[in-house]
mmCIF file of C-alpha atoms in Angstrom:
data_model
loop_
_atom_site.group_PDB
_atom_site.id
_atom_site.type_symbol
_atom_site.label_atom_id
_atom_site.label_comp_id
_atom_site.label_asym_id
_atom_site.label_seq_id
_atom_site.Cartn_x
_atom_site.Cartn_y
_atom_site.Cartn_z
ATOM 1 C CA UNK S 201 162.874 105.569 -14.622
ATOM 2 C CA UNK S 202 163.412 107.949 -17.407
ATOM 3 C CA UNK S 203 163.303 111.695 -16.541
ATOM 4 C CA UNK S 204 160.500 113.674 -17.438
ATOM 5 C CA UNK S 205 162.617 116.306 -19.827
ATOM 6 C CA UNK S 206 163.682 113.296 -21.820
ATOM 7 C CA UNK S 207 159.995 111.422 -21.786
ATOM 8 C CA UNK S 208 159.057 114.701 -23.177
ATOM 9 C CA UNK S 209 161.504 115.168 -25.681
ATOM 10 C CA UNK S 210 161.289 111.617 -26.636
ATOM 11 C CA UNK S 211 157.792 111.217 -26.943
ATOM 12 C CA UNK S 212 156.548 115.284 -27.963
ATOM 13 C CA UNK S 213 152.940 115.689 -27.483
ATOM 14 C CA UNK S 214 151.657 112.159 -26.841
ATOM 15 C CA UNK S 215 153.517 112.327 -23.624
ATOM 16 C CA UNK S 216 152.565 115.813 -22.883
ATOM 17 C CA UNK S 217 148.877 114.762 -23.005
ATOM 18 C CA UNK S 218 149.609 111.170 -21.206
ATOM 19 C CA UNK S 219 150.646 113.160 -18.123
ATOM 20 C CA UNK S 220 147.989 116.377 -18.476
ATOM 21 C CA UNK S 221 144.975 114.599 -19.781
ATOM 22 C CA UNK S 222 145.241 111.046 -18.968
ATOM 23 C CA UNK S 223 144.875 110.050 -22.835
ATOM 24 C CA UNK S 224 143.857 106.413 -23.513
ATOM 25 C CA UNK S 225 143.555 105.228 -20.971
ATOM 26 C CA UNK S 226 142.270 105.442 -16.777
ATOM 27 C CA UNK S 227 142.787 102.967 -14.781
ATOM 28 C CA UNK S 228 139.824 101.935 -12.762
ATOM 29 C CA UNK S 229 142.701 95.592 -10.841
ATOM 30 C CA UNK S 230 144.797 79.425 4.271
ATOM 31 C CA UNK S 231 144.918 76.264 2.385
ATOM 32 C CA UNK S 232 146.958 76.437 -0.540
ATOM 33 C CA UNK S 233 146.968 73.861 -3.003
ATOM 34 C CA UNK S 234 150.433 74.166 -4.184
ATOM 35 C CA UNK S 235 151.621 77.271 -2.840
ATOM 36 C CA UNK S 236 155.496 76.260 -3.506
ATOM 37 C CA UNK S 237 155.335 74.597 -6.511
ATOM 38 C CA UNK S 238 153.256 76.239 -8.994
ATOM 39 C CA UNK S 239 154.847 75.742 -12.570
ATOM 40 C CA UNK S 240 155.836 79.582 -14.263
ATOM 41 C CA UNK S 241 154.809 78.465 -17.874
ATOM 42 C CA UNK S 242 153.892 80.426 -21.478
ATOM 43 C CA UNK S 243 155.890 83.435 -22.867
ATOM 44 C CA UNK S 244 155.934 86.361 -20.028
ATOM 45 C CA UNK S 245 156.456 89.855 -19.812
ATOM 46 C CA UNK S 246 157.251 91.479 -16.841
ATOM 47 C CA UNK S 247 153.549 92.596 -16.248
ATOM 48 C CA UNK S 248 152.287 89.508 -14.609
ATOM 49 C CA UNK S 249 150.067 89.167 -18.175
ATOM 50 C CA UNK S 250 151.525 86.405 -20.697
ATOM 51 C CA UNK S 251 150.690 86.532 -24.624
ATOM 52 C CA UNK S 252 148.635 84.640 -26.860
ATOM 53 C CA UNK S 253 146.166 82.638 -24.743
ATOM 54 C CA UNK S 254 143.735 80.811 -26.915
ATOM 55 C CA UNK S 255 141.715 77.633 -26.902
ATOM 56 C CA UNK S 256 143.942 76.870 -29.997
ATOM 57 C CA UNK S 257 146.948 76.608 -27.293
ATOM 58 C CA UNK S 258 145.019 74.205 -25.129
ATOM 59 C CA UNK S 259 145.064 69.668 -26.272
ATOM 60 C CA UNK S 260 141.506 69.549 -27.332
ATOM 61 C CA UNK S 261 141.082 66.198 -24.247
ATOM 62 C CA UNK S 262 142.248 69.498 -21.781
ATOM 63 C CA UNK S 263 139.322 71.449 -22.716
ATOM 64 C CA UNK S 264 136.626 68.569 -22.789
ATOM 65 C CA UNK S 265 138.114 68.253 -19.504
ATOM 66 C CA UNK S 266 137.482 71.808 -18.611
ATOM 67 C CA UNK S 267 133.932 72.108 -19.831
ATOM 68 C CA UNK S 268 132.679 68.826 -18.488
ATOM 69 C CA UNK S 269 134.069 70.320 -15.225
ATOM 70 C CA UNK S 270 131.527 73.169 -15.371
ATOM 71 C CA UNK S 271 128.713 70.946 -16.186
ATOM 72 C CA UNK S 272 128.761 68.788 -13.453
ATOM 73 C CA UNK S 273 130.378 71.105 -10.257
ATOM 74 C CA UNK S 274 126.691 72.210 -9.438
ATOM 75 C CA UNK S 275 125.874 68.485 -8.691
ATOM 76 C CA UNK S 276 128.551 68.961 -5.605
ATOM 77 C CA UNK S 277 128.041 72.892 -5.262
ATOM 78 C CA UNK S 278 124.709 73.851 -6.073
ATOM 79 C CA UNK S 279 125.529 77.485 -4.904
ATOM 80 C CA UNK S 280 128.184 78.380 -7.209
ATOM 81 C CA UNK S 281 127.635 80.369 -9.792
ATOM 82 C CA UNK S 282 129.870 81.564 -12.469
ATOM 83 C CA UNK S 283 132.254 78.983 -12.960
ATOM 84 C CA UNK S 284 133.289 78.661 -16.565
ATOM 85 C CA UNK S 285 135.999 77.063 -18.328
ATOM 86 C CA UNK S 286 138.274 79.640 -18.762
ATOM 87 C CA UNK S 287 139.372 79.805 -15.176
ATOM 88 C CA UNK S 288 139.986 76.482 -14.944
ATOM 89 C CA UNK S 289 142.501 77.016 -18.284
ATOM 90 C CA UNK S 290 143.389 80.046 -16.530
ATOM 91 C CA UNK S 291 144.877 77.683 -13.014
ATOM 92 C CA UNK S 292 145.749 74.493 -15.261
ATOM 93 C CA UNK S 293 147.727 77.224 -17.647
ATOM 94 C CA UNK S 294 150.350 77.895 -14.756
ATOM 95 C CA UNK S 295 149.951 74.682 -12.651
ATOM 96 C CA UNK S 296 150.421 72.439 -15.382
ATOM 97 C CA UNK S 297 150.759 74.146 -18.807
ATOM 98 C CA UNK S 298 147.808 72.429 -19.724
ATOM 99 C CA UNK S 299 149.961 68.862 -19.637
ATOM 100 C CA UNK S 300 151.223 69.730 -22.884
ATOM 101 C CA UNK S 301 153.911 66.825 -23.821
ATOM 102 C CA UNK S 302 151.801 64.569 -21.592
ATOM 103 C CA UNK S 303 149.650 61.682 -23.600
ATOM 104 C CA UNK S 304 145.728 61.944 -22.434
ATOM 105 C CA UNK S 305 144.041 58.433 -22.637
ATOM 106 C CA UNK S 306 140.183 58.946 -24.025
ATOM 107 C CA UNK S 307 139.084 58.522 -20.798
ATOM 108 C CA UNK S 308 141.392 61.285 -19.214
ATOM 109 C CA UNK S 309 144.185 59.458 -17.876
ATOM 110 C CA UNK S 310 147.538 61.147 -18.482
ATOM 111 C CA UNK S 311 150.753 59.247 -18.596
ATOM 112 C CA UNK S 312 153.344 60.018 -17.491
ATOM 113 C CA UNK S 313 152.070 61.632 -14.274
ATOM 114 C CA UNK S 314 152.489 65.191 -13.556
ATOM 115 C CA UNK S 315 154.484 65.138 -10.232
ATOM 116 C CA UNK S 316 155.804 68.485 -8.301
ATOM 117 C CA UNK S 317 159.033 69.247 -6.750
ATOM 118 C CA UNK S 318 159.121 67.261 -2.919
ATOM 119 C CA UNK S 319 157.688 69.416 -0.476
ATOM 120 C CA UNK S 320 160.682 68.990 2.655
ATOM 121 C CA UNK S 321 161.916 72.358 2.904
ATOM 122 C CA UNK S 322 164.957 71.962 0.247
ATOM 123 C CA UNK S 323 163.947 75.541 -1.236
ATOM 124 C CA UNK S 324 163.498 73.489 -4.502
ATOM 125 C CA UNK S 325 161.019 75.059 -6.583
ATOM 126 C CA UNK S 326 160.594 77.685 -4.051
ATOM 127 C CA UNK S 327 159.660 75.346 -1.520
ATOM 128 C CA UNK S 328 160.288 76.756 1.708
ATOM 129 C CA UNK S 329 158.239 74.022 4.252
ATOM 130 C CA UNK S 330 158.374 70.525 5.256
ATOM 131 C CA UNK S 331 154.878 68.859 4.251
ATOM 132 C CA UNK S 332 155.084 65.583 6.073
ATOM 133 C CA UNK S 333 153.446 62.689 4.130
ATOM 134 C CA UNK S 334 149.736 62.155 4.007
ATOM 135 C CA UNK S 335 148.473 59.374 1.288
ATOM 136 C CA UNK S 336 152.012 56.752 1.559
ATOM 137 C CA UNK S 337 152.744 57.523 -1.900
ATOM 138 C CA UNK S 338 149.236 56.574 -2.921
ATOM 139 C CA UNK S 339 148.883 59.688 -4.986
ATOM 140 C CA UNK S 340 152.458 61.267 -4.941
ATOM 141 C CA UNK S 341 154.551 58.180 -5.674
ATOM 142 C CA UNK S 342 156.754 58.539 -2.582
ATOM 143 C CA UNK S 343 156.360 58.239 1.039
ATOM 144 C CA UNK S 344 158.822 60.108 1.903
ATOM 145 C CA UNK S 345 156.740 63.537 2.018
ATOM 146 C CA UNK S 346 154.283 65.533 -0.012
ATOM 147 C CA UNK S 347 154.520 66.814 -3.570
ATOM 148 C CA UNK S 348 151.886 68.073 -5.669
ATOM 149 C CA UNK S 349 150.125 65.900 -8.380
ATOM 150 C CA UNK S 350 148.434 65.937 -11.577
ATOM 151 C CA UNK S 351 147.250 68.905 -14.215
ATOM 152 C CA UNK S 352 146.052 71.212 -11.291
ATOM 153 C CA UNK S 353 149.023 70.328 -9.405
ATOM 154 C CA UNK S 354 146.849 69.314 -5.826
ATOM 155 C CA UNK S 355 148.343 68.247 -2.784
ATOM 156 C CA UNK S 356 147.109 64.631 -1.573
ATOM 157 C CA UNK S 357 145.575 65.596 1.371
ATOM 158 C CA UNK S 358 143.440 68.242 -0.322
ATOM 159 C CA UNK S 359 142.539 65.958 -3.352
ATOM 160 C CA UNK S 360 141.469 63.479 -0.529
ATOM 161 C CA UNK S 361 138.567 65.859 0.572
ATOM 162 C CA UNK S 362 137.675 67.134 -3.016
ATOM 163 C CA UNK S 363 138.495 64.715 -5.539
ATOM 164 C CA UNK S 364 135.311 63.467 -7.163
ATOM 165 C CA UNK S 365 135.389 60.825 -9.831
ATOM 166 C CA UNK S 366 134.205 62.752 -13.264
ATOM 167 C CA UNK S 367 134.862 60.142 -16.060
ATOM 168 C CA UNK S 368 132.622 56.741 -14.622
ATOM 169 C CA UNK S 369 134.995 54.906 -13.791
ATOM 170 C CA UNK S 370 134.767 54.821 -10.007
ATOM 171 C CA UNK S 371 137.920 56.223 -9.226
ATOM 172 C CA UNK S 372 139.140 59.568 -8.189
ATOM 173 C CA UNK S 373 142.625 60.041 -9.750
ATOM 174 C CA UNK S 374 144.084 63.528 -9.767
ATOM 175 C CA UNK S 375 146.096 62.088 -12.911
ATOM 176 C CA UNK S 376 142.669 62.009 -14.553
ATOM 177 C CA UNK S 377 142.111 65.396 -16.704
ATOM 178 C CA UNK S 378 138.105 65.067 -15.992
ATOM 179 C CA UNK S 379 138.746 64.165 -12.319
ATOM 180 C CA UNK S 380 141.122 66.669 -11.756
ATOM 181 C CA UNK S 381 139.464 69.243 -13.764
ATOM 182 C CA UNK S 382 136.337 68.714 -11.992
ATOM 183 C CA UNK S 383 138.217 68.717 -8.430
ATOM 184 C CA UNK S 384 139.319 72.216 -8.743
ATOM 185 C CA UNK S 385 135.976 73.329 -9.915
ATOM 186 C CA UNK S 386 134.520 72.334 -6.467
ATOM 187 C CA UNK S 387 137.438 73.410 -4.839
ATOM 188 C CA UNK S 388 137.277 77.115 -6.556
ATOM 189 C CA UNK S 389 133.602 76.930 -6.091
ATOM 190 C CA UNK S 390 133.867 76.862 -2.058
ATOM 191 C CA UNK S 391 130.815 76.652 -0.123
ATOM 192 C CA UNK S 392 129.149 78.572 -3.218
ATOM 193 C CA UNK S 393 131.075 81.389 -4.076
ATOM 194 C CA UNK S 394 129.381 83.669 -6.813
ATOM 195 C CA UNK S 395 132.523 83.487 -9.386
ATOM 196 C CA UNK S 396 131.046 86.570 -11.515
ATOM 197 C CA UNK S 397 131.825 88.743 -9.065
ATOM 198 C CA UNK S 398 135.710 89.212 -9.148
ATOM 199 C CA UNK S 399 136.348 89.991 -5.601
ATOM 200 C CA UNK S 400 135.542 86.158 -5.205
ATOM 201 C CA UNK S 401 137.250 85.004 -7.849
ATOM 202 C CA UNK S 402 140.742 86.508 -6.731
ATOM 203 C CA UNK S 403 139.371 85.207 -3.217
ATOM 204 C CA UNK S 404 139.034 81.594 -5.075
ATOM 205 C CA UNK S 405 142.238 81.652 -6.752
ATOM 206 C CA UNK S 406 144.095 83.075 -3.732
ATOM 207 C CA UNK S 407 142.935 80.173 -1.606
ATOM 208 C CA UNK S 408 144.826 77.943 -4.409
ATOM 209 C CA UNK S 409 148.038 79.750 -4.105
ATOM 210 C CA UNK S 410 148.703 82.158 -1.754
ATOM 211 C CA UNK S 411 150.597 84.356 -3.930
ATOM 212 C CA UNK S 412 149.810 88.081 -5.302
ATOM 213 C CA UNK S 413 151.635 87.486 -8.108
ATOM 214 C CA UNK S 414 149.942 83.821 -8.570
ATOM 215 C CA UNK S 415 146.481 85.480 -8.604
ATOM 216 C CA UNK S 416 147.713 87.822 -11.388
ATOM 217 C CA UNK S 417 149.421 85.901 -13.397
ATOM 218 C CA UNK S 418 145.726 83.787 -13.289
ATOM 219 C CA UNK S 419 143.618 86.205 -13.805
ATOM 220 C CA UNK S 420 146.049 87.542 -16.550
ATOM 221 C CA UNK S 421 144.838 84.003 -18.537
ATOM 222 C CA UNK S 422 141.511 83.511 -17.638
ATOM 223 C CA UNK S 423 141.093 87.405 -19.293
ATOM 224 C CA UNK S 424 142.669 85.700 -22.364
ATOM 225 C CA UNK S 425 140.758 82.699 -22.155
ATOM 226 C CA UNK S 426 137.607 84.426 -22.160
ATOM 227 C CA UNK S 427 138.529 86.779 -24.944
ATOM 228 C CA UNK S 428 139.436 84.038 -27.040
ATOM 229 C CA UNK S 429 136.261 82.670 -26.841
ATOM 230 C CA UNK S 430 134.167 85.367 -27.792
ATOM 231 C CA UNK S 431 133.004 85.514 -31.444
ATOM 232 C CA UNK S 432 131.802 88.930 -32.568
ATOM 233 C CA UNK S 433 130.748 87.665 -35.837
ATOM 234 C CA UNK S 434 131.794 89.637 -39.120
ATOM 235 C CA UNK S 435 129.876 87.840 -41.596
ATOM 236 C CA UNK S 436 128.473 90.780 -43.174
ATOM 237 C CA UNK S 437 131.438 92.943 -42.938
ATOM 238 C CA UNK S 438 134.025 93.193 -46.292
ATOM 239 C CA UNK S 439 136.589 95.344 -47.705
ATOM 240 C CA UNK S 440 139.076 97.514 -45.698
ATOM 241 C CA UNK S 441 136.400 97.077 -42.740
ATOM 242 C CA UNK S 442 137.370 93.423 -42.054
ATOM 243 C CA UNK S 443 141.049 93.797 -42.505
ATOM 244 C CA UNK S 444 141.016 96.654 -39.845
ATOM 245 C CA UNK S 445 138.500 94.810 -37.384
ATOM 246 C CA UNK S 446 140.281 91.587 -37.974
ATOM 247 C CA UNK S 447 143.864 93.010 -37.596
ATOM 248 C CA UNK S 448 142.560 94.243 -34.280
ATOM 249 C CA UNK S 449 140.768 91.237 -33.429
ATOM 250 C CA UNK S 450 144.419 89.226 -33.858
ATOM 251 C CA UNK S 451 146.006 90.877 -31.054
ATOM 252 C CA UNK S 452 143.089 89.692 -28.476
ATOM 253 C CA UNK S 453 144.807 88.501 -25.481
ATOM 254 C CA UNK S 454 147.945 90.778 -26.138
ATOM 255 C CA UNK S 455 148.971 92.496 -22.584
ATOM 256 C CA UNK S 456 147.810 96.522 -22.290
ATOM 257 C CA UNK S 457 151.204 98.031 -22.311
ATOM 258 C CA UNK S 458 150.641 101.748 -21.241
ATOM 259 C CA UNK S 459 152.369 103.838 -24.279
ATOM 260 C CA UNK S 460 152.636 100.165 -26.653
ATOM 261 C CA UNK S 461 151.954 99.600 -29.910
ATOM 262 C CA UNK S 462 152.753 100.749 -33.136
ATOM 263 C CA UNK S 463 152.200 100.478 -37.010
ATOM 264 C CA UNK S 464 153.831 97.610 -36.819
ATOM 265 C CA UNK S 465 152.651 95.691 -33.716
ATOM 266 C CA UNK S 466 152.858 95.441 -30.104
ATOM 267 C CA UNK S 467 155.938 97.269 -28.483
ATOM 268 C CA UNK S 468 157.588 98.202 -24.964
ATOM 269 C CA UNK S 469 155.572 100.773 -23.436
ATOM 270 C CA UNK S 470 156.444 103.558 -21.403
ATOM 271 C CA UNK S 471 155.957 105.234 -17.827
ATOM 272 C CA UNK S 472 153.615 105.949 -16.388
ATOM 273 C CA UNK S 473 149.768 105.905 -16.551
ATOM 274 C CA UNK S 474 147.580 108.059 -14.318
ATOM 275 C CA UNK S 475 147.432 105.128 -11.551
ATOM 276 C CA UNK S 476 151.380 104.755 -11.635
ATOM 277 C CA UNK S 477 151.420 101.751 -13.592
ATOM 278 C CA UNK S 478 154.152 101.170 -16.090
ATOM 279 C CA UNK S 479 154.075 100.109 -19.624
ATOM 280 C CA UNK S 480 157.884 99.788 -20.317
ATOM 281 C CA UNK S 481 158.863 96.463 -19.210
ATOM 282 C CA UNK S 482 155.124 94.710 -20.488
ATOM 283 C CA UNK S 483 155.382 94.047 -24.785
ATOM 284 C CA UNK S 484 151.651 95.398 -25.986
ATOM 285 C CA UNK S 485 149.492 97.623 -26.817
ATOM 286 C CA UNK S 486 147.439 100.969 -25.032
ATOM 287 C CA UNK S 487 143.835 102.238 -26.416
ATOM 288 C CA UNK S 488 145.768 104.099 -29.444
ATOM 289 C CA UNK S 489 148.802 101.940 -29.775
ATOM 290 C CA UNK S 490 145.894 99.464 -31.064
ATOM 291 C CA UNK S 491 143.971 101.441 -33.091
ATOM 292 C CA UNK S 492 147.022 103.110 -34.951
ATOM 293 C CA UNK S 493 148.042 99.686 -35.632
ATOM 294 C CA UNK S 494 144.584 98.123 -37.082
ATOM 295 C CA UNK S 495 144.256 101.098 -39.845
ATOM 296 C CA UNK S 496 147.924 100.453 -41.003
ATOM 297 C CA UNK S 497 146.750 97.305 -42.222
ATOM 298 C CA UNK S 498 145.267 99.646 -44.557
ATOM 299 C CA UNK S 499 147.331 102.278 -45.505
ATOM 300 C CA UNK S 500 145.479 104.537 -43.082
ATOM 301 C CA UNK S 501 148.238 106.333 -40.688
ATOM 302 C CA UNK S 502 146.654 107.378 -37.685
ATOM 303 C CA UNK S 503 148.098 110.230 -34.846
ATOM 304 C CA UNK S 504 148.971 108.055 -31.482
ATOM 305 C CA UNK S 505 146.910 109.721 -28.922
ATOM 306 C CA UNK S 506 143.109 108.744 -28.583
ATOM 307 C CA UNK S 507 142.240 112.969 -28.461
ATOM 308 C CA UNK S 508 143.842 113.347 -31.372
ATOM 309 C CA UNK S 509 142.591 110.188 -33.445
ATOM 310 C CA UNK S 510 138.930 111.984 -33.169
ATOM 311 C CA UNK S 511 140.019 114.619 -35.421
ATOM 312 C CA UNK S 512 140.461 111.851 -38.309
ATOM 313 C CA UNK S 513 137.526 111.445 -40.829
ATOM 314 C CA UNK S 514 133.861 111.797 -39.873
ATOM 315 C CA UNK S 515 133.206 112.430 -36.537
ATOM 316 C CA UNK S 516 130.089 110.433 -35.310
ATOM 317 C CA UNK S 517 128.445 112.894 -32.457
ATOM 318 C CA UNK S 518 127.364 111.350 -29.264
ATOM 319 C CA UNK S 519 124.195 112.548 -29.418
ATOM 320 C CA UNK S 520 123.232 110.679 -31.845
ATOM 321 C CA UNK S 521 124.058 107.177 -29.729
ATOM 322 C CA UNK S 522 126.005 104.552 -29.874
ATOM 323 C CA UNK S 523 123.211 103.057 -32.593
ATOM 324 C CA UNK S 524 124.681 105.021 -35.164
ATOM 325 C CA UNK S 525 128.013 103.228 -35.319
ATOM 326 C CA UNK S 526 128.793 101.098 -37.786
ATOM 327 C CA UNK S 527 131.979 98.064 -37.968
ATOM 328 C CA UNK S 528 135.138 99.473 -37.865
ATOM 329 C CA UNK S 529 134.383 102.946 -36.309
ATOM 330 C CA UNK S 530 136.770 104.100 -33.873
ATOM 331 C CA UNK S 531 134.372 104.618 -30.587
ATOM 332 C CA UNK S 532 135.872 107.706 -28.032
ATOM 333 C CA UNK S 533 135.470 108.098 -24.645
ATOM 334 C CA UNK S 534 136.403 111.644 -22.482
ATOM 335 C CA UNK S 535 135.965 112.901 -18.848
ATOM 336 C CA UNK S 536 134.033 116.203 -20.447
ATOM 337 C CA UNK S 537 131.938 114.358 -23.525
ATOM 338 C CA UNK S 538 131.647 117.008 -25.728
ATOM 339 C CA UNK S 539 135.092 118.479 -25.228
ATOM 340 C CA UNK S 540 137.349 116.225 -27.637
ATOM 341 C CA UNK S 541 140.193 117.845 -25.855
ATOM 342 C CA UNK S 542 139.191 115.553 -23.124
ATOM 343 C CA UNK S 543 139.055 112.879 -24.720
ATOM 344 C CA UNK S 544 141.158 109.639 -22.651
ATOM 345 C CA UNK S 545 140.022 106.466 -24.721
ATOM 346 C CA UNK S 546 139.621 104.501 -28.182
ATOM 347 C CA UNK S 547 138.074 101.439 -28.877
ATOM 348 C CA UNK S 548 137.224 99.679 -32.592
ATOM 349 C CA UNK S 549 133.268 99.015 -32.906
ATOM 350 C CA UNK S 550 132.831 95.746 -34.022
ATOM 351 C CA UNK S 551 129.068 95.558 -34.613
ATOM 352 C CA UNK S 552 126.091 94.242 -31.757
ATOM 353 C CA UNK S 553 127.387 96.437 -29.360
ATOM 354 C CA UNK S 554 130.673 95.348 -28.574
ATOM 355 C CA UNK S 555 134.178 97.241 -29.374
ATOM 356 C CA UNK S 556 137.588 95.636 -29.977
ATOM 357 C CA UNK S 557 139.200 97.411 -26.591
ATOM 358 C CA UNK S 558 142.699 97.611 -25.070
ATOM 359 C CA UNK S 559 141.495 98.780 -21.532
ATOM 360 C CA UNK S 560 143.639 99.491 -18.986
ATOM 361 C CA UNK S 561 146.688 98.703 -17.359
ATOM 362 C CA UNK S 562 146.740 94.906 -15.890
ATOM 363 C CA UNK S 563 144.298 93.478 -18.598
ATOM 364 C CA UNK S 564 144.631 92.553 -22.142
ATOM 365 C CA UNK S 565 143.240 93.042 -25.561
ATOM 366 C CA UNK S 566 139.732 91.578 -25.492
ATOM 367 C CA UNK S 567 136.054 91.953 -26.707
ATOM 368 C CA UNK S 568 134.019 94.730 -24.121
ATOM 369 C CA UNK S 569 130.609 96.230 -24.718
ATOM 370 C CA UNK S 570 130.799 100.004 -25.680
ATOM 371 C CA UNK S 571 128.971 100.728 -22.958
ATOM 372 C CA UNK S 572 132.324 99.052 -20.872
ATOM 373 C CA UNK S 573 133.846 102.693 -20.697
ATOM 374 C CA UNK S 574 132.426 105.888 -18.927
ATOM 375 C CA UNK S 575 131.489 109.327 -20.722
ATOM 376 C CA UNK S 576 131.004 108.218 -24.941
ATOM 377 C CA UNK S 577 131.735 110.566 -26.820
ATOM 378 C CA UNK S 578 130.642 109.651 -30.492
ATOM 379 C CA UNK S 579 133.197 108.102 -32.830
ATOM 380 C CA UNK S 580 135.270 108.261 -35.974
ATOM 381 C CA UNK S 581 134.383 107.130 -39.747
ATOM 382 C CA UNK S 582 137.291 106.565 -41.616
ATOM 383 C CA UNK S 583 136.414 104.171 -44.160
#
């Protein structure tokens, strides 16, 4: 850890008001499937977060897959609620890397299989246990003990009281996308978990692995996934307005890196944000890192703390609501609204209530509603 004399030095005022303020930005973050075997894919940083996730990354027969998985788990598990496709791109992400490299047959079959390390204690693959054999090769291709198969990387014993044929063809095959994809739907879903609520859905995804850093590392691309979806629709916006909102918009997914970001793009951070979490070993952006980076696209140079980024170009008072924001307003937020000294956050307004927003340590870059972030304090005109 750097010491504080040098942080200071190094970093002048934006450090001083990091540390006294809290500036951009708070922080509010059994039966395993393949607990010893699941696949560390995509490009990492050390933050548990990886870069870049969009449906763009993901073989268009992968995400049929996915989203014929959510229409038909409430046939099996009428209770669930909430499932949606990016978490099952979130678990297939780091079981299987989607089965990129794999060929997918139209109806789902992928060839060649997707086979795991063999489960008999060799410390392979982190594989610490002896799983004796349960399906004689059936599913795994060997009898000699257990290994995990397919896209979501199952065990045979637990596709053998989830797997549900998904493609009409009267088979359950965990080397079926559809099959498989569905299989971990039901599986996620439990007895009806409520998959909105995000104490269940680390409980879901912990029941597939039983791994802290498993669960993060999911929940890192299912908060990509579900960025990457969302359209916020700049058909009337033009001009500088649309370069800034669309520069933003670029980095969604990008890891929050507490002190990252600069004119030029997404950068080491530095230590440490009010909860203790550090920003130098994760390649991103904070609040301001972000917003500094989206007006150099152009030509607009912009201080690096969110407290002092309200002091640029017409201030927008809260009192007048967030109704009186327009596209490509920067959108504050402060423990004392009304006291800009105060202020800890900065988003990008994007239109229909929803900001461009780097939020906090352990997510990434995404689409939030203004109202996502406590105390609004007004924004910023600049163009």
């Amino acid at each position: 850890m750097t010491p504080p004399g040098r942080r200071l030095r190094r970093w002048g005022c934006m450090v001083a008001l990091l540390m006294f303020t809290a500036v951009c930005c708070a922080a509010p973050v059994g039966n395993a499937i393949s607990a010893y075997v699941a696949l560390k894919t995509g490009a990492q940083e050390e933050g548990g977060i990886a870069e870049g996730g969009s449906a763009a990354d993901i073989p268009p027969r992968m995400l049929t897959a996915y989203k014929k998985a959510v229409q038909q788990v409430g046939k099996y598990v009428s209770k669930c609620q909430g499932m949606r496709w990016p978490i099952l791109a979130g678990i297939a992400k780091v079981e299987s890397n989607h089965a990129i490299g794999r060929n997918i047959a139209d109806n789902g079959d992928l060839r060649p299989k997707i086979y795991g390390v063999l489960l008999n204690g060799s410390g392979q693959g982190g594989n610490t246990t002896v799983f004796p054999d349960t399906d004689d090769g059936k599913w795994d291709g060997t009898a000699t003990g257990e290994r995990a198969v397919g896209p979501f990387q199952f065990l045979p014993s637990t596709w053998e009281s989830i797997g549900k044929d998904a493609n009409g063809d009267k088979t359950a095959d965990p080397h079926n996308a559809d099959d498989a994809a569905l299989g971990a739907a039901i599986y996620l879903c439990g007895n009806g978990r409520d998959l909105t609520k995000h104490s269940q859905l680390k409980a879901a995804i912990l029941q597939y692995n039983r791994s802290n850093a498993y669960v993060a590392n999911v929940l890192g691309w299912i908060d990509q996934y579900t960025a990457a979806a969302k359209d916020p629709g700049l058909k009337n916006v033009s001009g500088k307005v649309r370069t800034v909102t669309e520069a933003a918009l670029s980095q969604r997914g990008v890891p929050y890196s507490w002190g990252g970001g600069n004119a030029r793009g997404p950068s080491r951070g530095i230590c440490c944000s009010p909860s203790g979490k550090s920003g130098a070993s994760i390649k991103g952006f904070d609040c301001s890192g972000l917003t500094l980076y989206a007006y150099a696209k152009v030509g607009i140079s912009l201080p690096r703390t969110a407290a002092a980024q309200a002091g640029v170009g017409q201030r927008i008072p809260a009192s007048l609501g967030t109704g009186a924001l327009k596209p490509g307003d920067l959108v504050f937020y402060a423990y004392a609204p009304g006291r800009d000294s105060t202020i800890y956050h900065v988003g990008i307004y994007t239109g229909s209530g929803q900001m461009i927003n780097a939020a906090r340590p352990g997510t990434v870059i995404r689409l939030d509603s203004v109202n996502a972030m406590s105390g609004y304090a007004g924004g910023a005109r600049l163009l």
